[in-house]
XYZ file of C-alpha atoms in Angstrom:
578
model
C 0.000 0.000 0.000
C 1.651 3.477 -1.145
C 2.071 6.115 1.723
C 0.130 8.975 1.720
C 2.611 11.467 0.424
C 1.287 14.491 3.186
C 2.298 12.192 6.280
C 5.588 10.585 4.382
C 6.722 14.402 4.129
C 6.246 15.135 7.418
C 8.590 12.584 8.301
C 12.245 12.619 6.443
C 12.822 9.702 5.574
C 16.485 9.221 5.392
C 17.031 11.780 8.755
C 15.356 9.069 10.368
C 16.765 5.801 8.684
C 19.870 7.266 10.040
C 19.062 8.047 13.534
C 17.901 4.595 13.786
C 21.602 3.421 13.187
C 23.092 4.947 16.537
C 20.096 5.422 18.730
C 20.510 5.031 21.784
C 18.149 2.402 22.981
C 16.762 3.601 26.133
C 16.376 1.457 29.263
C 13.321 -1.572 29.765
C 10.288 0.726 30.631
C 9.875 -1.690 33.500
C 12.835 -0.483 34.968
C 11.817 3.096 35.337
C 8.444 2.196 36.652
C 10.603 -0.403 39.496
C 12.646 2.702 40.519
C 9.484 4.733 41.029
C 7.554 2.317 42.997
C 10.863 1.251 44.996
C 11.554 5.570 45.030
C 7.982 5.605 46.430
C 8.337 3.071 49.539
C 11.327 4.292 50.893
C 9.688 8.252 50.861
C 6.906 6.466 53.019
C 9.216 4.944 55.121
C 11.114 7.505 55.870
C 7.783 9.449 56.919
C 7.042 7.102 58.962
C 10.660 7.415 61.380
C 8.854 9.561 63.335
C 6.561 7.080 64.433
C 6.544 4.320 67.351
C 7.074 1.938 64.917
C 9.664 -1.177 64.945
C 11.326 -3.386 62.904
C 12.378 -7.147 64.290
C 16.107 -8.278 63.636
C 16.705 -11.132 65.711
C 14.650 -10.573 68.719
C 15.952 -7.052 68.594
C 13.039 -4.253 68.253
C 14.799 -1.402 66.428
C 12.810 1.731 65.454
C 12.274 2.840 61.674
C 13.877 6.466 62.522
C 17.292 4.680 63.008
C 17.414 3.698 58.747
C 16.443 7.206 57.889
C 19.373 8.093 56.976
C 19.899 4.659 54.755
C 16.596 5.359 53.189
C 17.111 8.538 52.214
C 20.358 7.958 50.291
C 18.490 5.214 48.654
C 15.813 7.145 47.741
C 18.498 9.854 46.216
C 20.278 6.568 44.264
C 17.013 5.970 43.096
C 16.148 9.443 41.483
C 19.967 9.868 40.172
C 19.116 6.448 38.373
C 16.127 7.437 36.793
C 17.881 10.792 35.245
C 21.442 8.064 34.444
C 19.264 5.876 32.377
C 15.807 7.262 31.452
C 17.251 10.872 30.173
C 14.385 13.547 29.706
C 11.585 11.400 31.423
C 13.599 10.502 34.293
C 14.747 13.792 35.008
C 11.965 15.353 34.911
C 10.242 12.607 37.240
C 12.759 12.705 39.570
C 12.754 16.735 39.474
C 9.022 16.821 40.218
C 9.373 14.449 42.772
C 12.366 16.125 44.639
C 10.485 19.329 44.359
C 7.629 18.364 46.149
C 9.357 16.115 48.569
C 11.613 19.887 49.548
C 8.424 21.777 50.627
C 7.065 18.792 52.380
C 10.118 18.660 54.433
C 10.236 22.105 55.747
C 6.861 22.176 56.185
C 7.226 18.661 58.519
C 10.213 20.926 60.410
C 8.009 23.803 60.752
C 5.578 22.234 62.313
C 7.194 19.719 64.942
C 9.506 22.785 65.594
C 12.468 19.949 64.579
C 15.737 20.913 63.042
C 16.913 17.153 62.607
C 15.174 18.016 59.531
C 17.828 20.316 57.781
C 20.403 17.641 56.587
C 17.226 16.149 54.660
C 16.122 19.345 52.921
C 19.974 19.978 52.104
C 20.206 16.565 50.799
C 17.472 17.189 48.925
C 18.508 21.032 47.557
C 22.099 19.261 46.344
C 20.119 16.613 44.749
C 18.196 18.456 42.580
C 21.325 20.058 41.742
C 22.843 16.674 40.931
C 20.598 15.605 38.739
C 20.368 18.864 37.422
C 23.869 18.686 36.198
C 23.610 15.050 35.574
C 20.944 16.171 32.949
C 22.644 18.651 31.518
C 25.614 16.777 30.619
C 23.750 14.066 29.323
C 21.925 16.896 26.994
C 25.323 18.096 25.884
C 27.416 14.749 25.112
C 23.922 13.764 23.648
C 24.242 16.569 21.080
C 27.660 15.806 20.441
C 27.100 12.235 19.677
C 24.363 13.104 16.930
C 26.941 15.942 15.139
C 29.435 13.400 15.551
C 27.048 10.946 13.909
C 25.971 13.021 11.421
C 29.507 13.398 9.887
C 30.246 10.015 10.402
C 27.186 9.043 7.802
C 26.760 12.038 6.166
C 28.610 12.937 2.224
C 29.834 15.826 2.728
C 29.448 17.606 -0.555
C 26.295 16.206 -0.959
C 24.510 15.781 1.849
C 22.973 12.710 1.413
C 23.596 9.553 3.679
C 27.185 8.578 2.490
C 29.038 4.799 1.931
C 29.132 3.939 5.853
C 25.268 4.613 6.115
C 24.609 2.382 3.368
C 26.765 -0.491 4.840
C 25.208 -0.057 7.945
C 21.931 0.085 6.787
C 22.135 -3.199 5.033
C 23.732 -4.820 7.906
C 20.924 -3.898 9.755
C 18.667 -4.997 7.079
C 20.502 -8.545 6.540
C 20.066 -9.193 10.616
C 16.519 -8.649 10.927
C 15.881 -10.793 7.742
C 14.000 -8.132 5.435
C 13.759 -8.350 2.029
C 15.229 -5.760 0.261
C 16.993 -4.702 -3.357
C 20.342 -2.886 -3.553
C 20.702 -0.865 -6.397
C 24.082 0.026 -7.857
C 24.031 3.515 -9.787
C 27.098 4.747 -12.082
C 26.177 7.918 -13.934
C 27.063 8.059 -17.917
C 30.518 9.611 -18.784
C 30.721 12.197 -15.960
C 34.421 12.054 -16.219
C 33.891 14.274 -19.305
C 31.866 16.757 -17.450
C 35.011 16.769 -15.153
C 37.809 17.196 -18.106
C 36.270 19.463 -20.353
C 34.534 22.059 -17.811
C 36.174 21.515 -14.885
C 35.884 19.798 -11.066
C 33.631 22.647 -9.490
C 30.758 22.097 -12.243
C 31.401 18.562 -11.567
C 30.408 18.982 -7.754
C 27.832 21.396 -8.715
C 25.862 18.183 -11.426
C 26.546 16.043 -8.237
C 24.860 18.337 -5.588
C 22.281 19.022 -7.911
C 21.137 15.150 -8.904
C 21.601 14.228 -5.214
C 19.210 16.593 -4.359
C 16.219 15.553 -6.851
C 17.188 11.664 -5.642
C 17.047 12.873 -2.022
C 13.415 14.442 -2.579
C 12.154 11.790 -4.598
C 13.332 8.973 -1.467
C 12.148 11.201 1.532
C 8.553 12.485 -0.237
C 8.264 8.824 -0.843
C 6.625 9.653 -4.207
C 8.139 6.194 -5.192
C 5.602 4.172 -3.126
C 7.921 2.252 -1.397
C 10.534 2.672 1.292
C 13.964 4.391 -0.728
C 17.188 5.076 0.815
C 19.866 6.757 -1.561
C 23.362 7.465 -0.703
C 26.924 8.445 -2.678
C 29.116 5.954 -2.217
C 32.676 7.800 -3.947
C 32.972 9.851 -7.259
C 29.823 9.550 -9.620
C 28.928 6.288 -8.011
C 25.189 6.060 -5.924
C 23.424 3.532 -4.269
C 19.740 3.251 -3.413
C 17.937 0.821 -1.320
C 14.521 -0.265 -2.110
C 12.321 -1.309 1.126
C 8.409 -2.163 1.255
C 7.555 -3.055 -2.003
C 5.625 -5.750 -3.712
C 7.165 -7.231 -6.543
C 9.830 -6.933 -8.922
C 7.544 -4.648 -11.052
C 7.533 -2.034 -7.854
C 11.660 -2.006 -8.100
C 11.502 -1.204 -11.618
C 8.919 1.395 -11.436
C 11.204 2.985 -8.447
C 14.551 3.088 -10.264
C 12.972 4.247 -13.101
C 11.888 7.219 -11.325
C 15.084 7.969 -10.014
C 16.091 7.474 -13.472
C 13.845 9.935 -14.649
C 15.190 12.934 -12.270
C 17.744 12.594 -14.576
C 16.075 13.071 -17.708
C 15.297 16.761 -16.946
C 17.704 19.320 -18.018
C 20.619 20.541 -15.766
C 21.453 24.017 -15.999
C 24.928 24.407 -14.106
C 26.320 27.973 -14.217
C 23.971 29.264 -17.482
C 25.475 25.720 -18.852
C 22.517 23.362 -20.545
C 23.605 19.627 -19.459
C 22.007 16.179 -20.036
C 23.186 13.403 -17.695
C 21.976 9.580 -17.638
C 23.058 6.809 -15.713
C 23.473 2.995 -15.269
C 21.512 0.861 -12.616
C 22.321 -2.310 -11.832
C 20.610 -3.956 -9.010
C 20.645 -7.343 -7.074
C 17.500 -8.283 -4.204
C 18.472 -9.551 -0.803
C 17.849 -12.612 -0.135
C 16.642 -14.035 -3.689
C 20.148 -13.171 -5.260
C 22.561 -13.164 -2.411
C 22.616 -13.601 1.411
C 25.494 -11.600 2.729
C 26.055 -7.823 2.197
C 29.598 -8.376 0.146
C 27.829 -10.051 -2.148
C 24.780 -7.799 -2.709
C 26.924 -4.979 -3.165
C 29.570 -7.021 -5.571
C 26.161 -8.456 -7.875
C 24.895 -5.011 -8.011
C 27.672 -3.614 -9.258
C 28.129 -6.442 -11.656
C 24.751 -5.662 -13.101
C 25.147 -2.116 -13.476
C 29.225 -2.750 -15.290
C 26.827 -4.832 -17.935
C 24.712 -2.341 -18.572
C 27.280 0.071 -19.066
C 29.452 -1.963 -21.116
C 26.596 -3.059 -23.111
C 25.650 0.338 -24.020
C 22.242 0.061 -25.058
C 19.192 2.028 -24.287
C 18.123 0.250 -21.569
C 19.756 1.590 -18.795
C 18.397 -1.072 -15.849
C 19.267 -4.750 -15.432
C 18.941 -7.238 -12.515
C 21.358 -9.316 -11.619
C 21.641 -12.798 -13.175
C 24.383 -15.763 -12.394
C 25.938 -15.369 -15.809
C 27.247 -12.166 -15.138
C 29.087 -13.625 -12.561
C 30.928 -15.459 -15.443
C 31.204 -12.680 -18.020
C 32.722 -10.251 -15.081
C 35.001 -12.883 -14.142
C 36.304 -13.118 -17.762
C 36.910 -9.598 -17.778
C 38.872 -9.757 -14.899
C 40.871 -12.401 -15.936
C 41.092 -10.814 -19.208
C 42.558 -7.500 -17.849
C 44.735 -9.543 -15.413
C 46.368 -11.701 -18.631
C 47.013 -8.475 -20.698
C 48.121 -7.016 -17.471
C 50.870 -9.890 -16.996
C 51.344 -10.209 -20.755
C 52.736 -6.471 -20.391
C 54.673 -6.687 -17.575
C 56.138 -10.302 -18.723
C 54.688 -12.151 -15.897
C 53.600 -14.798 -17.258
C 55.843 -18.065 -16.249
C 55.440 -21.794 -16.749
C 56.061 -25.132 -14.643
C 57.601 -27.864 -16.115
C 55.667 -31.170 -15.683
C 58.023 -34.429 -16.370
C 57.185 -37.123 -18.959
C 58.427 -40.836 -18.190
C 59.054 -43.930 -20.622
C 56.961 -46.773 -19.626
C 59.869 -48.092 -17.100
C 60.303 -44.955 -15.827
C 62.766 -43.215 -17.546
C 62.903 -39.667 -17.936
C 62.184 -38.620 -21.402
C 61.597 -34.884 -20.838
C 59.005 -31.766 -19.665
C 55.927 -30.188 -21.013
C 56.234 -26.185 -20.166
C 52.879 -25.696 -19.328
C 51.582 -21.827 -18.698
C 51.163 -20.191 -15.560
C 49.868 -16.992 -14.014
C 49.444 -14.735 -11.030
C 48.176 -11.784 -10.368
C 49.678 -8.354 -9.082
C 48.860 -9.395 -5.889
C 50.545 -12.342 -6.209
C 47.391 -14.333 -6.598
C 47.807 -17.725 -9.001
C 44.893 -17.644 -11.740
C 44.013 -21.288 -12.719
C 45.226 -22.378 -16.240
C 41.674 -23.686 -16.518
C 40.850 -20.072 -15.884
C 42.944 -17.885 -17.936
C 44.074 -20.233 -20.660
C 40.328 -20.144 -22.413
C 39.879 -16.462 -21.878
C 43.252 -16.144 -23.861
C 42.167 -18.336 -26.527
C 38.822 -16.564 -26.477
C 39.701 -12.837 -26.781
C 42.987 -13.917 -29.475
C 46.044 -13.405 -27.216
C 46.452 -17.262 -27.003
C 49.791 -16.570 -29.311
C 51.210 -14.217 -26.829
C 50.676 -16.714 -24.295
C 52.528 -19.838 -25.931
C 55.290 -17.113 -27.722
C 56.276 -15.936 -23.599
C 56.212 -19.677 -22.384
C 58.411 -20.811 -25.625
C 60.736 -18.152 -25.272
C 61.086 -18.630 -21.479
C 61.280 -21.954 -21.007
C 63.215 -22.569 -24.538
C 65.599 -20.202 -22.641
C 65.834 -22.132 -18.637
C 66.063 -25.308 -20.698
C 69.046 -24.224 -22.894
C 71.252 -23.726 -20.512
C 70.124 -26.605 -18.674
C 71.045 -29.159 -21.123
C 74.268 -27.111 -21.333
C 75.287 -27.883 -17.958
C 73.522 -31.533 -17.404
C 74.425 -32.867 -21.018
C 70.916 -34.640 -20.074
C 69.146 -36.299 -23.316
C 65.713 -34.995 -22.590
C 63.481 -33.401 -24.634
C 61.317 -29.697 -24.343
C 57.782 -30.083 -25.139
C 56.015 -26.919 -25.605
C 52.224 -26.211 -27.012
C 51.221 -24.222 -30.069
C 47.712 -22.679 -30.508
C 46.698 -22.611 -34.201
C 46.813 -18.699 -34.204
C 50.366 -18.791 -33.026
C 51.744 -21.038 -35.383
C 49.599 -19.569 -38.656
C 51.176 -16.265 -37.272
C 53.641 -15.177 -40.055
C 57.036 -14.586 -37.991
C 56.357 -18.037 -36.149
C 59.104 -19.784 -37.722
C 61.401 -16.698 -36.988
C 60.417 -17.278 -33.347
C 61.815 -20.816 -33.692
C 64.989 -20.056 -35.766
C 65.812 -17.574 -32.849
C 65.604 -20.045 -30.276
C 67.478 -22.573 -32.242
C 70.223 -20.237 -33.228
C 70.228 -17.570 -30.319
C 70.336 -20.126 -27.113
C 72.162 -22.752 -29.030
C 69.574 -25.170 -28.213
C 69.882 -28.012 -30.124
C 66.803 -28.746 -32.380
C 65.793 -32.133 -31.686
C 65.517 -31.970 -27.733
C 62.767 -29.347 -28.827
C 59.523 -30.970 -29.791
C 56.620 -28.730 -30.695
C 52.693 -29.778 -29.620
C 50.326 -29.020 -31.880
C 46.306 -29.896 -32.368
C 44.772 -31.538 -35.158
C 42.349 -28.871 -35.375
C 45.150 -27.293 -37.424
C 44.384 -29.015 -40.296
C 40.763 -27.870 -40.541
C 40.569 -24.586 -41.729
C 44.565 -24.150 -42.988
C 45.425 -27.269 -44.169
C 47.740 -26.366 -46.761
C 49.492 -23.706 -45.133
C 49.692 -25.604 -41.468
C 51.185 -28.286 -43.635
C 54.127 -26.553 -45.075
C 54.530 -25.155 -41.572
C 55.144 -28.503 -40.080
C 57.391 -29.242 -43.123
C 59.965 -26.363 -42.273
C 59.684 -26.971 -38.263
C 60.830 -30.594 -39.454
C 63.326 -29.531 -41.558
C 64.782 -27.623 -38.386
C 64.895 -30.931 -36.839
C 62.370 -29.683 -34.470
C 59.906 -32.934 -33.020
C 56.244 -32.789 -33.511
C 53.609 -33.982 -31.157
C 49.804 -34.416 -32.178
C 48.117 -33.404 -28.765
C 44.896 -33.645 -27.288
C 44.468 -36.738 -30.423
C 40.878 -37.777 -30.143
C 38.732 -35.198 -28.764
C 38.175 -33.019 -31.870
C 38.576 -33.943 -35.596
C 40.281 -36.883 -35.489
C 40.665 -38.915 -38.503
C 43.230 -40.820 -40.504
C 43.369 -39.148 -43.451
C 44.590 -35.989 -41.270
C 46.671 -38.291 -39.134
C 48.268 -39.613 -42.136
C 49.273 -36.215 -43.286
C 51.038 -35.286 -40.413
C 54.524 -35.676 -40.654
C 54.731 -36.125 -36.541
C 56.500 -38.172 -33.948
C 54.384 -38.195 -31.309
C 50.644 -39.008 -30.570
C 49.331 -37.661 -27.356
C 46.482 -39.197 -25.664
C 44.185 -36.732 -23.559
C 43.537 -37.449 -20.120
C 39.839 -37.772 -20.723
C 40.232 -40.989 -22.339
C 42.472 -42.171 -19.128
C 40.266 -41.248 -16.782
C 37.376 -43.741 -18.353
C 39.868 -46.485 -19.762
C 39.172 -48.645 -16.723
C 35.402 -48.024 -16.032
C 34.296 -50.866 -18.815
C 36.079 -52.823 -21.369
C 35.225 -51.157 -24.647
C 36.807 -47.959 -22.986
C 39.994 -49.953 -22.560
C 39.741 -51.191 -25.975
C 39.461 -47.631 -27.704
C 42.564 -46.777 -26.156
C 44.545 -49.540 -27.165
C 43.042 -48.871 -30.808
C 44.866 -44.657 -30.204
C 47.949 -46.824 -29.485
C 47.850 -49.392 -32.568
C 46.643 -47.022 -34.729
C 49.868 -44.491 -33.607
C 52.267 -47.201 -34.003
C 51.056 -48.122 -37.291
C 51.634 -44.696 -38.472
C 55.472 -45.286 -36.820
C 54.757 -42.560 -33.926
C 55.845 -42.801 -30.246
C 52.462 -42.794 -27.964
C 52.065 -40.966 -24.843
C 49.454 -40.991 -22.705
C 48.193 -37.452 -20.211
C 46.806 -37.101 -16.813
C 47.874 -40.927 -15.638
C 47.217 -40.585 -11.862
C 46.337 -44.240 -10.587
C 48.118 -47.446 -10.739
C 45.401 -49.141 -12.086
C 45.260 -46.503 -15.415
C 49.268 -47.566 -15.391
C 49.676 -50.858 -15.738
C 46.723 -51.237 -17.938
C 48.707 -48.662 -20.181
C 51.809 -51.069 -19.622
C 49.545 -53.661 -20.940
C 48.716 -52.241 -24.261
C 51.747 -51.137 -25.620
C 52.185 -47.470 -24.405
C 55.396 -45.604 -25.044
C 55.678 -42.841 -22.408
C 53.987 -41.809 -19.409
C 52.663 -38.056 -18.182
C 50.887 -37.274 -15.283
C 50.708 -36.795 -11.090
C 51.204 -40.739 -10.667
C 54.504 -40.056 -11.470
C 55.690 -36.299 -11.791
C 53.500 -32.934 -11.158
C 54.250 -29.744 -12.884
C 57.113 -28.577 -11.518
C 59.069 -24.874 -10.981
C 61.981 -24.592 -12.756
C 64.656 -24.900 -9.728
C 62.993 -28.554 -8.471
C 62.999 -29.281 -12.213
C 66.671 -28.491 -12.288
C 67.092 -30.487 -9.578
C 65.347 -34.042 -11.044
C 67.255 -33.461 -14.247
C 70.481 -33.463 -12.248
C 69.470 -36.710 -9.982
C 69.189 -34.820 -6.502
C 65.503 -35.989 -6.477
């Protein structure tokens, strides 16, 4: 049900959203009413000291008049109490009630012509005092709090709640359990505004559209609950409470998206701004507040990197994936530039264990330090056509460790790196090989280049005479990955190669039935037929190894035997202190 728009004015909305984060809860009701009934009996018994009346302690009679001193510092604890922790209503309770206890008093001297009265009515006079400045310090630090409050969650060029009042307002939010949607809001190339007519107009557009967003969520013209802050820069956020369906969201963003569309006159300057909203709903879409503010923000990126004129999307798990490509896209192009990309060197075995060599496989971390996955970054890379930058800084690095390596270990082993297609159609690829070959001094045929079949596809011809001059080098060539795309004999029978690589995914099923078994030994005949060497990826059990054994396999690669390894522990293998 929409608010009536006279009584939502009345109240500001966001004043008192953020009052409610630091409030200070006041004491249990009960409490206050405990101190004035307890206040009450000990004002009665003290009246009553005057009295013959007695009280029995262990068969001793003593009279009521000898606690009226204890009762009337009680009653005084009592009154300070109600001022300590029930501010305005205690003090003003306990005021009243000290003011008509002080006339009572002299009146009771007056009359029984007693001045053991005095210290009473001069406790009383320095009570009211007490409290008095009790109340007024209270008041003051009180004050203080709220100012201090108010800068604490306020922006301070805008005036609207800031970044820490939206992080506490979803906290609070997320621990009561109410549904709400967090809207992410980027507006449309401000940082032009900024360049071309300067920082002041800048703050001016951002005062400006705060202030229409600010109206709009405390008139609550919306029809449901809004709460719209500046997080940093350009960027906004808006919380959507109290509304019905996914419908009422929409209709709410879109008018806060529609404060925009009226013109913004800044300093006699005409300007048009739009924005991007992205927003994700607590807790259909996420269940912690990291995550509603990280899925907002991914739906509003897509909407501005998608450019169209729909300016408002929801979040969805696939953006999850397309954000995380990005990032691992600029992270690659990031390492690609700063030559950070680095590979580990994973052994291959003959089938009695002898070391044959190591595949450089591709590795990656972060500027913080971070390592990205290979399953991660490897099809992003092949995906946005940097995959040849990739393999060109793992040849060159790992053509250059291994060099020197065989240099000082005289070790017969042999360098297996992978090729994309792009990277070896590239026209300077043989180049790239010529200057390992000649440059390091590494000697051609302990370097064995791994290619896909898939190369044969689309550039048959030219892949062809490719693999012709890389054997004329006396560079090795490995078929990898045989079986999982276009394998087929005719292309098999046109490669001029010495090595058929298995893939792991084969492995992994060779030993769940028979025919599985069977269609690897067929890779193997099939291989040796052709005269190539046969390898098999990813072994990892000893039952995948001696069935291998069994069938005729050449070589051996995978954790049962040899992870991929750094270059320093690969050293190490290669010169037996493993």
């Amino acid at each position: 049900m929409k608010k009536n728009r006279s009584e939502v004015a009345e109240n500001n909305i966001l004043q008192k959203t953020i009052e409610s984060f630091s409030e200070n809860k006041q004491a249990p009701i009960v409490g206050y009413v405990a101190l004035v009934v307890v206040y009450i009996a000990l004002i009665v018994a003290t009246a009553c000291k005057g009295s013959n009346t007695y009280i029995s302690i262990a068969d001793l009679n003593i009279p009521i008049n000898a606690f009226a001193g204890i009762l009337s510092a009680l009653s005084n604890i009592c009154v300070i109490l109600m001022v300590v922790y029930y501010k305005k209503l205690g003090f003003y309770t306990a005021l009243t009630a000290l003011i008509i206890q002080l006339p009572m008093l002299t009146i009771s001297m007056l009359r029984h012509h007693s001045l053991a009265m005095i210290p009473g009515i001069f406790t009383d006079f320095l009570t009211i005092i007490a409290i008095m400045l009790i109340y007024d310090n209270n008041y003051k630090n009180q004050k203080y709090q709220e100012r201090i409050r108010d800068q604490a969650v306020t922006d301070r060029l805008t005036e609207i709640p800031n970044r820490f009042a939206c992080s506490e307002l979803v906290s609070s939010l997320i621990r009561r359990g109410d549904e709400f949607a967090m809207v992410s809001i980027d507006l449309n190339n401000f940082k032009g505004i900024n360049d071309t007519m300067g920082f002041n107009i800048g703050n001016k557009v951002l005062i400006e559209i705060a202030s229409r967003w600010k109206s709009i969520a405390d008139t609550g013209v919306s029809g449901t609950l809004d709460f719209i802050t500046r997080i940093a820069g350009d960027e906004f956020s808006l919380i959507i409470r109290n509304y019905h369906s996914d419908d009422d969201i929409m209709n709410t963003i879109k008018q806060y998206e529609s404060a925009l569309g009226r013109r913004l006159t800044i300093d006699n300057v005409d300007l048009y701004i739009s924005a991007s909203f992205g927003y994700a709903k607590f807790p259909t879409d996420a269940k912690t507040s990291d995550s509603l503010f990280s899925y907002a923000d991914a739906a509003m990126t897509e909407v501005k990197r998608a450019g169209s004129g729909n300016h408002i999307l929801r979040f969805s798990p696939d953006l999850l994936k397309k954000e995380r490509t990005l990032e691992i896209e600029r992270k690659l192009r990031e390492a690609l530039e700063n030559e950070t990309i680095y590979f580990n060197l994973q052994p291959q075995y003959s089938i009695d264990h002898k070391l044959r060599g190591f595949e450089a496989l591709a590795r990656m971390k972060d500027s913080d330090g971070n390592v990205i996955s290979p399953g991660e970054f490897i099809p992003v890379a092949e995906k946005v056509g940097i995959i040849d930058k990739v393999d060109g800084m793992v040849m060159k690095k790992s053509a250059a460790f291994f060099g020197e390596l065989l240099k000082r270990s005289g070790a017969d082993i042999t360098l297996s790196v992978n090729v994309s297609v792009k990277h070896m159609m590239k026209n300077d690829f043989l180049d790239e090989l010529r200057e390992i070959i000649n440059t390091g001094e590494f000697p051609a045929n302990q370097l064995e280049i791994e290619i896909t079949e898939s190369v044969m596809i689309d550039s048959a011809e030219k892949a062809l005479q490719c693999i012709e001059e890389i054997k004329k080098m006396g560079i090795k060539i490995a078929i990898d990955d045989f079986g999982t795309g276009y394998s087929s004999l005719s292309y098999l029978n046109k490669f001029p190669a010495n090595l058929l690589k298995i893939d792991k995914s084969f492995i992994d099923d060779m030993n769940k039935d028979d025919s599985s078994k069977q269609y690897v030994a067929a890779i193997i005949s099939i291989g040796h037929i052709m005269g190539l060497d046969v390898i098999a990826e990813g072994v990892e059990e000893e039952e995948q190894l001696v069935s291998l054994k069994d069938i005729g396999c050449d070589y051996i690669q995978g954790f049962i035997w040899g992870r991929p390894l750094p270059m320093n522990e690969a050293e190490r293998l290669v010169m037996g202190e493993m």
